[in-house]
Coordinates of C-alpha atoms in Angstrom, one line a residue:
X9 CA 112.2 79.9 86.5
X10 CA 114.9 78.2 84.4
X11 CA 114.8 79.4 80.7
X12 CA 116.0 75.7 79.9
X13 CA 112.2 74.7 80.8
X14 CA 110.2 74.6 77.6
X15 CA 107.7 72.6 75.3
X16 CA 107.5 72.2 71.7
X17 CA 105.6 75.2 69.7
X18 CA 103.9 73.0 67.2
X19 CA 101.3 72.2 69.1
X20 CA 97.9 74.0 68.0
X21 CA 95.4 72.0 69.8
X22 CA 92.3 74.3 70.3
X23 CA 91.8 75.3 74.3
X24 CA 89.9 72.3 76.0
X25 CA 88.9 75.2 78.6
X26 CA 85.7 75.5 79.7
X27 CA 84.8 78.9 78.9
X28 CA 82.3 81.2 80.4
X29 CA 81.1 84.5 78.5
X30 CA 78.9 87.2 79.1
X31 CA 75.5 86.7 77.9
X32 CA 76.1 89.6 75.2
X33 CA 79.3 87.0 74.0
X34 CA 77.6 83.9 73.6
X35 CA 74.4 85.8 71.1
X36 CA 77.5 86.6 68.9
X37 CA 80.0 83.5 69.5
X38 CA 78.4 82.2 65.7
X39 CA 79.1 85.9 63.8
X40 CA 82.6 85.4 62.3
X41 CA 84.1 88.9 62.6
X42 CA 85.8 89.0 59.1
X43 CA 87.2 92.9 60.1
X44 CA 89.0 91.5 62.8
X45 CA 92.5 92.8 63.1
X46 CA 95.3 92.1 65.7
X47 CA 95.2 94.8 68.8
X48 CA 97.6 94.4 70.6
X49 CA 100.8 93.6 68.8
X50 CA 104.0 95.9 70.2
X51 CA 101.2 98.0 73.0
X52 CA 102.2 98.8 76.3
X53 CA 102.3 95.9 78.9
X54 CA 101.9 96.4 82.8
X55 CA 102.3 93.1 85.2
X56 CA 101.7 92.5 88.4
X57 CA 105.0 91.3 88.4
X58 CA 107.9 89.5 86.7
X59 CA 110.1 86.4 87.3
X60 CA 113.1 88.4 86.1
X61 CA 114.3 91.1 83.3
X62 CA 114.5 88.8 80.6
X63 CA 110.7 87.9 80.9
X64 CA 108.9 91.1 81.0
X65 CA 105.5 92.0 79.7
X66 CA 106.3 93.4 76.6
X67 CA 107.8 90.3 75.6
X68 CA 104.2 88.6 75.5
X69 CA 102.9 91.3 72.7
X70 CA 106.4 91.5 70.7
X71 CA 105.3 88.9 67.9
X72 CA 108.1 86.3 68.8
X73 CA 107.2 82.9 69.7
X74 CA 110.8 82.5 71.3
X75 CA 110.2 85.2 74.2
X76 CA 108.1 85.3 76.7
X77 CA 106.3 87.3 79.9
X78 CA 106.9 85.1 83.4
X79 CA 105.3 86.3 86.6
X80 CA 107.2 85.5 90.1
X81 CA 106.9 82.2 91.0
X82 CA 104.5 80.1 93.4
X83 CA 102.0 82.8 94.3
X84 CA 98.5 83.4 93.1
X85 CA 96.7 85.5 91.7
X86 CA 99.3 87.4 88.8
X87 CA 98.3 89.7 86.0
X88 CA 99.4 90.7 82.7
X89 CA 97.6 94.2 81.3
X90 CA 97.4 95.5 77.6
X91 CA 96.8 99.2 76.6
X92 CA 95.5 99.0 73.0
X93 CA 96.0 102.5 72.6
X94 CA 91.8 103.3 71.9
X95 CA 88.5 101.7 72.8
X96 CA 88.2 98.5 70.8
X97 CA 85.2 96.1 70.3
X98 CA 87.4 92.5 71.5
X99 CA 86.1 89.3 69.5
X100 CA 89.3 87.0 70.2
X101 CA 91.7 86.7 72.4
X102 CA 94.6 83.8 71.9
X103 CA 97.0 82.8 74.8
X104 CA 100.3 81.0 73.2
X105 CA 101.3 78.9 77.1
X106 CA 104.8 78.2 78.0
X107 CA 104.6 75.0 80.7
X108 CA 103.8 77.4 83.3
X109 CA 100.2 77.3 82.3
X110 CA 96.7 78.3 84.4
X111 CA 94.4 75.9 85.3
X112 CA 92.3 78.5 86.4
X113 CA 91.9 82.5 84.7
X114 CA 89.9 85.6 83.3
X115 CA 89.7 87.6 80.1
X116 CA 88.8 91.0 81.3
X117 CA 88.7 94.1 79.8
X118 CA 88.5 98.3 80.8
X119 CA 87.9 101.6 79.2
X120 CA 90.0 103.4 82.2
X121 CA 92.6 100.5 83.4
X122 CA 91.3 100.4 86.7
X123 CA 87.6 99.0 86.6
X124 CA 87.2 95.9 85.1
X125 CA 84.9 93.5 83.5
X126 CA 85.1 89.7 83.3
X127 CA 84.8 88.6 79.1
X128 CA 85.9 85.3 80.1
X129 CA 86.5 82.8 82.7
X130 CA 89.0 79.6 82.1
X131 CA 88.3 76.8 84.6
X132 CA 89.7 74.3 83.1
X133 CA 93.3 75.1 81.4
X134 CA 95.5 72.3 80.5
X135 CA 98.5 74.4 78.9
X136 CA 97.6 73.9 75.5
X137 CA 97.5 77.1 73.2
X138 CA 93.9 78.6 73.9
X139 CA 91.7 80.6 71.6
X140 CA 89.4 82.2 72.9
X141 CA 86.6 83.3 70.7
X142 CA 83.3 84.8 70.1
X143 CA 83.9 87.8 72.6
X144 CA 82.0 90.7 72.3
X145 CA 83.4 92.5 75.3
X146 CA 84.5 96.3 74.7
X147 CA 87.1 98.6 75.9
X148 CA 90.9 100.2 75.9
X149 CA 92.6 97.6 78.1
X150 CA 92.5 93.9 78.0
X151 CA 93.8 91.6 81.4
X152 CA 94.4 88.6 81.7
X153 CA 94.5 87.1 85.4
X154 CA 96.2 84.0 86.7
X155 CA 93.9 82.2 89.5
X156 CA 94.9 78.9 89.8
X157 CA 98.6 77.5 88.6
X158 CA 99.1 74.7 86.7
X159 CA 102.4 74.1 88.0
X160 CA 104.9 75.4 90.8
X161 CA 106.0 78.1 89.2
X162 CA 104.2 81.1 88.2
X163 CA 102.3 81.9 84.8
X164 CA 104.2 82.3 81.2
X165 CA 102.8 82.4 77.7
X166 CA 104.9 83.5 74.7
X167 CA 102.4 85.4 73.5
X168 CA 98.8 86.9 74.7
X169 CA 97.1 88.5 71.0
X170 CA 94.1 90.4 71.3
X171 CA 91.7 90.4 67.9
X172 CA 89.0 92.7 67.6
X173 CA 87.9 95.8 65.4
X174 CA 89.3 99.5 67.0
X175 CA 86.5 102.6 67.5
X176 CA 88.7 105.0 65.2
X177 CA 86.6 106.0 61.8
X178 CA 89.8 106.6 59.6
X179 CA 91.4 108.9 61.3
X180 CA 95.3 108.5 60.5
X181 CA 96.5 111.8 62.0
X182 CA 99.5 111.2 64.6
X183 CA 99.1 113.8 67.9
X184 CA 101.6 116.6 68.1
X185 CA 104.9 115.6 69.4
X186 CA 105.4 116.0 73.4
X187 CA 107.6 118.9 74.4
X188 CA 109.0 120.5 77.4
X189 CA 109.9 116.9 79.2
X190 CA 111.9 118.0 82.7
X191 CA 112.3 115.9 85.7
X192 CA 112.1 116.8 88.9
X193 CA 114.3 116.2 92.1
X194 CA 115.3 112.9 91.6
X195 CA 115.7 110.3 94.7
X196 CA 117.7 107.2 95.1
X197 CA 114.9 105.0 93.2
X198 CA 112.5 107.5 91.7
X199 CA 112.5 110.3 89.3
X200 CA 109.2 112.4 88.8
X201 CA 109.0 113.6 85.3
X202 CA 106.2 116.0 83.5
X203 CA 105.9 117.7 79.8
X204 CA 103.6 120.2 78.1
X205 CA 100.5 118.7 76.6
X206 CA 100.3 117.3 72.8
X207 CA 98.0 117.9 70.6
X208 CA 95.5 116.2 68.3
X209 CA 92.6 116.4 65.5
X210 CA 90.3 114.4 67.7
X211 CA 92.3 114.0 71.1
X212 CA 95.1 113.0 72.9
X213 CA 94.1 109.9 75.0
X214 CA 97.4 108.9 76.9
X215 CA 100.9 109.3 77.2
X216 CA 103.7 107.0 77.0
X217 CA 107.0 107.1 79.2
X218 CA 109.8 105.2 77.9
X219 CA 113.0 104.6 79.9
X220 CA 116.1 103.8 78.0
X221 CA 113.7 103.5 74.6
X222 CA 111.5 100.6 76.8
X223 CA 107.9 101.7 77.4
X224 CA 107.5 101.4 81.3
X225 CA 104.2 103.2 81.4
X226 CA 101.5 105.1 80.2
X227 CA 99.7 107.9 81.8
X228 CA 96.8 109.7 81.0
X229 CA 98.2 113.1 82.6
X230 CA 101.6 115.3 81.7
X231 CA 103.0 113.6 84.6
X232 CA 104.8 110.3 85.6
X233 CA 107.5 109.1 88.6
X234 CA 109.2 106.5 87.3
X235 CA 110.2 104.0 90.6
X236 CA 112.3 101.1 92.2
X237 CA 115.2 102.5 90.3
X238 CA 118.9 102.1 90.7
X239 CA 120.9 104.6 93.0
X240 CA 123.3 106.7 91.6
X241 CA 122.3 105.7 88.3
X242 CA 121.5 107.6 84.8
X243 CA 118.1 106.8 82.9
X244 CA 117.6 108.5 79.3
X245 CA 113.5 109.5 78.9
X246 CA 111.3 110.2 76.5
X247 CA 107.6 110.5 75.9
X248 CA 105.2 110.1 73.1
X249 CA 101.4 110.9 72.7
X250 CA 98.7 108.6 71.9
X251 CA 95.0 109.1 70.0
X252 CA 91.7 107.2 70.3
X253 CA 92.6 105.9 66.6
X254 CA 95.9 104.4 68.2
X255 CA 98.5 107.1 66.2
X256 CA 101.2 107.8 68.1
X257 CA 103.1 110.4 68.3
X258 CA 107.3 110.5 67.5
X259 CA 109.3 110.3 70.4
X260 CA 110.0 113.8 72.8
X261 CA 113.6 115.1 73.0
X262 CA 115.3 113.1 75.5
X263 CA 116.8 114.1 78.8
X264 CA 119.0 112.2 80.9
X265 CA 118.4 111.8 84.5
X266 CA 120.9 110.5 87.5
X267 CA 119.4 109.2 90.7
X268 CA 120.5 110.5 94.2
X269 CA 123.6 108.6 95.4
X270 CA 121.1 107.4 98.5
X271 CA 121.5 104.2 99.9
X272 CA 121.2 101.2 97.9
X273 CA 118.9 99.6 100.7
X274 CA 119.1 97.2 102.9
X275 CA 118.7 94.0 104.8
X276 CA 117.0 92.7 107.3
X277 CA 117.1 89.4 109.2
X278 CA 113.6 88.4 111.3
X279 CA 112.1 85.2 112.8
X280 CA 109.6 84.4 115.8
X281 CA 109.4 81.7 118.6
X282 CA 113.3 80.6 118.4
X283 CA 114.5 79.6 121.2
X284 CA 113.9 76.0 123.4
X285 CA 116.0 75.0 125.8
X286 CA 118.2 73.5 124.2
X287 CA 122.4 74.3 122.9
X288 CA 124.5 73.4 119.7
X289 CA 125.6 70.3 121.5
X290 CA 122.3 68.3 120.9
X291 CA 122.2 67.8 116.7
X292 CA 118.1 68.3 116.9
X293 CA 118.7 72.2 118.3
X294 CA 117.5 74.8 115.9
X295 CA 118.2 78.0 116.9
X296 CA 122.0 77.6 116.6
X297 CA 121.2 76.5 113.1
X298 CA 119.1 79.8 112.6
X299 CA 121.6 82.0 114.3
X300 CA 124.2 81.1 111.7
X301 CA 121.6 82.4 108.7
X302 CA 121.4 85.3 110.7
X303 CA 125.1 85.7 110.8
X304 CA 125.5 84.8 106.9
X305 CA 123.0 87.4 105.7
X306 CA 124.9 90.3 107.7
X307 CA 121.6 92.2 108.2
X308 CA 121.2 96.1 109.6
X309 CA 118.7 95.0 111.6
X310 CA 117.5 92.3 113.5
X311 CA 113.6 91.8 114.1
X312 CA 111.9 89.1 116.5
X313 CA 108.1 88.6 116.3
X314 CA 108.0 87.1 119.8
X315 CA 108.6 84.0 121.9
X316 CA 112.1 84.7 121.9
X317 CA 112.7 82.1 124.6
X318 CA 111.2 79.2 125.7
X319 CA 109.0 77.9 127.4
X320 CA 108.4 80.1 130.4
X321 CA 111.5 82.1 130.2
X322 CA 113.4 83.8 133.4
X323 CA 116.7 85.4 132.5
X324 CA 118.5 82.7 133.4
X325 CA 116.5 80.6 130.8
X326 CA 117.5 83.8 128.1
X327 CA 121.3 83.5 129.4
X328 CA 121.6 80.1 128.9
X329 CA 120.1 79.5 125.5
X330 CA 119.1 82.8 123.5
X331 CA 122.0 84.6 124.5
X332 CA 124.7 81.9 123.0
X333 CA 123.4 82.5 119.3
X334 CA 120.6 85.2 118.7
X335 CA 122.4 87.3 121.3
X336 CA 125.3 87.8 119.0
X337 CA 122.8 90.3 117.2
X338 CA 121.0 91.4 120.3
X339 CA 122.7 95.0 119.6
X340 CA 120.8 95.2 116.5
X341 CA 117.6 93.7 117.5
X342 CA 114.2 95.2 117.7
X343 CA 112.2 92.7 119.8
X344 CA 108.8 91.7 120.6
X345 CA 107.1 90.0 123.4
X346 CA 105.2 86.3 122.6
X347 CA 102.7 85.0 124.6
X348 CA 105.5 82.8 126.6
X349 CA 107.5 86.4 128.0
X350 CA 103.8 86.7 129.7
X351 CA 103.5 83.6 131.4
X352 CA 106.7 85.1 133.7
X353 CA 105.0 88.5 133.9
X354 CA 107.8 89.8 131.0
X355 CA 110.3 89.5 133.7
X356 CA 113.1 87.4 132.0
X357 CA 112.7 89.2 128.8
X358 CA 112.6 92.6 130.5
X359 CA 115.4 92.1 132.0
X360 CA 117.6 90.4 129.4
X361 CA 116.8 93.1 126.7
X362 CA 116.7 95.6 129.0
X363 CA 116.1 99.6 127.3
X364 CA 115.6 97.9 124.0
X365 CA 112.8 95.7 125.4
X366 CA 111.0 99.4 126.4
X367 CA 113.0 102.1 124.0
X368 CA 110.1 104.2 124.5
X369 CA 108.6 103.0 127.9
X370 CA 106.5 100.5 126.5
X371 CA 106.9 97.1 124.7
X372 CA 105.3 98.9 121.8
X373 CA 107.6 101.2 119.9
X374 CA 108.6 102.1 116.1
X375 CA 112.0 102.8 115.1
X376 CA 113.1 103.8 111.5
X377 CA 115.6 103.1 108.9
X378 CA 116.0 104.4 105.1
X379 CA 112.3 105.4 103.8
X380 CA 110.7 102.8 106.3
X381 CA 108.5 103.2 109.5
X382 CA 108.7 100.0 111.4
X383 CA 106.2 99.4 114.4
X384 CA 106.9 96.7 116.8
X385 CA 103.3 96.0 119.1
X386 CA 102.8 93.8 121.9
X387 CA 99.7 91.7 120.6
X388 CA 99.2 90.3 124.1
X389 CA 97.3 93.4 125.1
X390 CA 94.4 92.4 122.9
X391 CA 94.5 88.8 123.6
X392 CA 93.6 89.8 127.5
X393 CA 91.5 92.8 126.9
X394 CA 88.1 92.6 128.1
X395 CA 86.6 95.8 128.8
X396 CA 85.0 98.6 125.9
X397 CA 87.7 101.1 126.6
X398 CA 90.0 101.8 123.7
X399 CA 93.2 100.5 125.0
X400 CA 96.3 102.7 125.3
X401 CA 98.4 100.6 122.6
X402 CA 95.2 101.5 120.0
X403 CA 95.2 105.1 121.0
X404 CA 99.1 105.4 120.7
X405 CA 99.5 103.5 117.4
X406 CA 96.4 105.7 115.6
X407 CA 98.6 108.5 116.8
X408 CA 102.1 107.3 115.9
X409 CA 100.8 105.9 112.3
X410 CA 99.6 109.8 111.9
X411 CA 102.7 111.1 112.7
X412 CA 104.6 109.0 110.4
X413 CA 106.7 110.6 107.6
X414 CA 108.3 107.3 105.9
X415 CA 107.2 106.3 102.4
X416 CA 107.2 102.8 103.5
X417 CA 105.6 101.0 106.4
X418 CA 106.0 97.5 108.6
X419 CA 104.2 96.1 111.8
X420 CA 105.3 93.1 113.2
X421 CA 103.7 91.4 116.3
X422 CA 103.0 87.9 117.8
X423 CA 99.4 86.7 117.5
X424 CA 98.7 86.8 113.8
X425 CA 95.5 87.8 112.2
X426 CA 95.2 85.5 109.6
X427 CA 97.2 81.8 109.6
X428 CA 96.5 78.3 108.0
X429 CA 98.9 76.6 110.9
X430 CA 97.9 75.3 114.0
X431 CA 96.2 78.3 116.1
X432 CA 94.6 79.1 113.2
X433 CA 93.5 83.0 112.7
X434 CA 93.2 84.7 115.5
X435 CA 90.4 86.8 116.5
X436 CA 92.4 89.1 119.3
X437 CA 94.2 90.9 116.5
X438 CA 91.4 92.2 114.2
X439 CA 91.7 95.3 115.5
X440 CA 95.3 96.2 115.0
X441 CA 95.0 94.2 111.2
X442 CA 91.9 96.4 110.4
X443 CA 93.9 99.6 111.5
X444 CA 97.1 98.9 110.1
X445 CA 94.9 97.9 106.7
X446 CA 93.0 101.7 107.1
X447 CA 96.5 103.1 107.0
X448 CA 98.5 101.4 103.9
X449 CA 100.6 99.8 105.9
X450 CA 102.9 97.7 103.6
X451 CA 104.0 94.7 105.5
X452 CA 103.2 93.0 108.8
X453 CA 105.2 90.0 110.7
X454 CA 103.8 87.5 112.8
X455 CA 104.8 84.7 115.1
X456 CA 103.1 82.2 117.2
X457 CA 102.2 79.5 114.4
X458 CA 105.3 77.5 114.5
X459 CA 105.5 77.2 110.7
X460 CA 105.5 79.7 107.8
X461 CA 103.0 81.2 105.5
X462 CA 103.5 84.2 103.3
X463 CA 99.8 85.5 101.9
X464 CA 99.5 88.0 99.0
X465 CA 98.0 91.5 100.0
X466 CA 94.7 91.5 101.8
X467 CA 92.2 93.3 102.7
X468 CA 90.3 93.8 106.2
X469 CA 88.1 90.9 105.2
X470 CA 91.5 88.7 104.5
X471 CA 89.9 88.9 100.4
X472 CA 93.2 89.7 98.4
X473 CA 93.7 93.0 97.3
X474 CA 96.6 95.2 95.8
X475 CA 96.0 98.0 97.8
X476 CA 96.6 96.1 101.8
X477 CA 99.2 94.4 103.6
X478 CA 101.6 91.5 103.0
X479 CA 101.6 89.3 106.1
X480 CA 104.1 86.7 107.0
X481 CA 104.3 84.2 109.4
X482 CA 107.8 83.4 110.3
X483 CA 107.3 81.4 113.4
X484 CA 109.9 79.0 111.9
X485 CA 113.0 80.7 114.4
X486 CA 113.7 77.3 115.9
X487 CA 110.4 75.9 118.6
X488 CA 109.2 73.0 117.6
X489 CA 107.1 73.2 114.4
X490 CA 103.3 72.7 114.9
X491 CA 101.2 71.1 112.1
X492 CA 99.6 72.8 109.2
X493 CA 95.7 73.2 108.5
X494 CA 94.0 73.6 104.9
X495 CA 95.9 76.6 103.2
X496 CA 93.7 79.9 103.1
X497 CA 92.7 81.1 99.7
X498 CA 95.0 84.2 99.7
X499 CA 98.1 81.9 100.9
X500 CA 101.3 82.3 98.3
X501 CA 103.2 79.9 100.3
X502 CA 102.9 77.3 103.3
X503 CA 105.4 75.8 104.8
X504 CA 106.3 73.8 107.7
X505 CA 110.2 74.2 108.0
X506 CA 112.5 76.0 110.1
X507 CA 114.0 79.2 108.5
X508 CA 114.7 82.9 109.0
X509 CA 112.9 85.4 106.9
X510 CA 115.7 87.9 105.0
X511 CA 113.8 91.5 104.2
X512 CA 115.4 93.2 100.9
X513 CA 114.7 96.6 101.6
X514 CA 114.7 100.0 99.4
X515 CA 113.6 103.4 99.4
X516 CA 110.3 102.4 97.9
X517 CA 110.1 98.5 97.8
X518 CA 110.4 95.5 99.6
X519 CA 111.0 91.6 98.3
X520 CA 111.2 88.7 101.0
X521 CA 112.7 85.5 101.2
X522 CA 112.9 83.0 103.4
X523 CA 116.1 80.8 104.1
X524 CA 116.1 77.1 105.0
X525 CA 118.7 75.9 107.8
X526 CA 120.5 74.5 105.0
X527 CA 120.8 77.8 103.7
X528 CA 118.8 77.5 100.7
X529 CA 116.0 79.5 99.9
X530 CA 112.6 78.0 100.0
X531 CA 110.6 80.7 99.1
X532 CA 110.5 84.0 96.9
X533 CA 108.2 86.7 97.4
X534 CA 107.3 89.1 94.3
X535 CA 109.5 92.6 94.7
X536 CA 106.3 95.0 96.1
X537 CA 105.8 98.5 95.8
X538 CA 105.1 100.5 99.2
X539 CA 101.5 101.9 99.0

């Protein structure tokens, strides 16, 4: 999001939002709350994530109208979280927009950071500044969430102030200072940190952990591993203690911590139904075109999500066309089989891959790399089975997702569960989503929609939700692109385009972007965590 895209800050136009409160609100929306004070001034920020590391979440509670918190672009829903330190009574909350407004959002609030309840809902947001009062919802931690964009970016305000009276009766009485900090074995991106307990007249409520004197968390344990760090790289820490009154404690002693030397990650390249029959010597042939991204982006891996030739492909057909420009990388590539490798029986693509069509006897496998588990599954076993028997794919991939010892995990297959293009979703897969989605998986592939569409974490029910898997359809490899139906609810981006999807890699995260044939990149996926 350029920093260079602003409005002027002298508009004070009260929110035209519609807003909804709780019944307990709108009895007190006429009591002017003369004890009202401002919360959450300088408190610990979490996001769901951030454009870049000049607009973090602290910058939205820092008291400067000149910086600003900005989530990743184009994807819905986003959230910004404020620990106020102690349970509060909130009567006001004031959101100062940047253009990259919400139309649509909630106010809601927490006493544990996890459970929350709506104080507001916004359906209505033109960008303006929006004050938001007569509240009367109660707790520790105030959210707002982004629903609905205003624009094509992602959601920025300058500043997000929370009024309201605190639950503290006078006590002024900072908690102990935090001693004892040690880390513990340090990886490549993580370091896992603990400290003896503080203490406190009335009680210690929370911790924070700052890294390099930033606040990057809080914890309500003596515990903390700080993640998606930098290889081979040295992090000062310290810790402080927090009250119910909001005192905080001075800072701990510090200690220095290097990462693990590790690998720095890595990349890979992966696309579905690519090849028609076709060569560079005709301008409209694609998968030349998508070869050459391939090439550019130097990947450690190559993955295919099926339909790897067209349209009823014998080896000859894999020879003549695949071979001249994804078979450059066919050393490195971890295929799948499409519906089209079935209409020949699998011949052609059996034979052209050969022992990396079956590295393990089947054309299901899973191979690994750095901290990841990848899976590759041959989806045309479900769109044929017809009896009540569990089928041997099922019975092997319950077993090989139990015997897994990566951090991270990937399944990539043909027929995908859930897709706004022109097969739509697809019923024959439900049981490999709802398994993979039982077993954290972090990140499943698809083909067979000629198109893409990247979706924010769902659930088994295809309802977004943090804790299940990012899928992406990357049927954009070089067939013919299908048309698109009415984007799904949980859809971050729909495109129809030709492109190859890059895969930014590390020991504990994973950021995706997909690259046009002109080699620029026409989407951006938020940098996720691995359950």
């Amino acid at each position: 999001m350029p920093s260079t895209r602003l409005r002027p800050l002298a508009r004070l136009t009260p929110v035209i939002a519609a807003v909804v409160l709780l019944p307990s609100a709108i009895a007190a929306a006429a009591t002017t709350q003369a004890a009202d004070v401002l919360l959450s001034q300088g408190k610990p920020v979490a996001t769901s994530t951030v454009e870049s590391s000049s607009y973090t979440g602290a910058k939205a509670v820092d008291g400067s109208t000149t910086t600003r918190w900005a989530s990743a672009e184009g994807s819905d829903p986003q959230w910004l979280r404020i620990d106020l330190g102690q349970p509060a009574t909130i009567h006001r909350v004031v959101l100062n927009w940047e253009a990259a407004y919400a139309k649509k959002y909630r106010i809601e609030v927490s006493d544990d950071g996890t459970t929350f309840t709506t104080a507001a809902t916004i359906d209505t947001g033109d960008g303006k500044i929006d004050d938001l009062g007569g509240l009367t919802a109660r707790g520790r931690f105030v959210r707002f969430v982004g629903l609905t964009r205003g624009t094509s970016y992602g959601y920025s305000f300058w500043e997000m102030q929370v009024f309201g009276t605190t639950d503290s009766s006078g006590d002024t009485q900072a908690p102990s200072t935090p001693a004892g900090l040690t880390a513990g074995t340090a990886t490549a991106t993580s370091v896992p940190l603990t400290w003896g307990a503080a203490t406190d007249n009335v009680g210690v409520t929370g911790y924070d952990v700052l890294r390099n004197g930033t606040a990057v968390a809080t914890s309500v344990t003596t515990s903390y591993t700080d993640t998606g760090l930098a290889p081979d790289t040295s992090y000062t820490y310290t810790v402080r203690a927090r009250d119910a009154a909001g005192n905080v404690s001075a800072a701990s002693a510090p200690i220095t911590v290097k990462t693990a030397a590790g690998s720095a990650g890595f990349v890979l390249a992966a696309a579905g139904d690519i090849a028609e029959q076709c060569t560079a010597s005709s301008s409209s042939c694609v998968h030349p075109k998508t070869a050459k991204l391939v090439e550019n982006m130097n990947p450690a891996a190559v993955i295919t999500m099926g339909d790897n030739q067209y349209d009823e492909p014998t080896l000859s057909d894999f020879k003549n066309y695949y071979d001249k420009t994804w078979g450059k990388f066919k050393s490195i590539t971890h295929p799948i089989p499409g519906n089209h490798e079935s209409y020949s029986g699998f011949t052609g693509y059996d034979q052209y891959f050969g022992a990396i069509a079956k590295p393990q006897g089947q054309r299901y496998y899973s191979w690994e790399m750095g901290n990841w588990h990848f899976i590759a599954l041959d989806s045309n076993d479900f769109v044929t089975h017809d009896d009540f028997a569990e089928p041997p794919q099922i019975t092997w991939l319950k077993q090989d997702l139990a015997n897994n010892k990566k951090g991270c995990v990937a399944a990539y297959y043909h027929h995908p569960r859930w897709s706004s293009g022109d097969h739509g979703d697809n019923i024959d897969s439900i049981e490999l989503w709802n398994l993979l989605v039982a077993n954290k998986v972090d990140l499943v592939l698809n083909g067979h929609d000629h198109d893409y569409e990247r979706f924010v974490p769902q659930n088994a029910d295809g309802k977004a939700d943090t804790g299940g898997p990012v899928e992406i359809v990357g049927g954009s490899g070089g067939a013919n692109l299908y048309n698109l139906r009415s984007a799904h609810a949980t859809t971050a981006k729909l495109l129809k385009t030709f492109g190859v999807l890059k895969l930014s890699m590390t020991d504990t995260t994973f950021q995706t972007q997909l690259i046009g044939v002109d080699g620029k990149v026409l989407d951006n996926s938020p940098t996720y965590t691995c359950h």
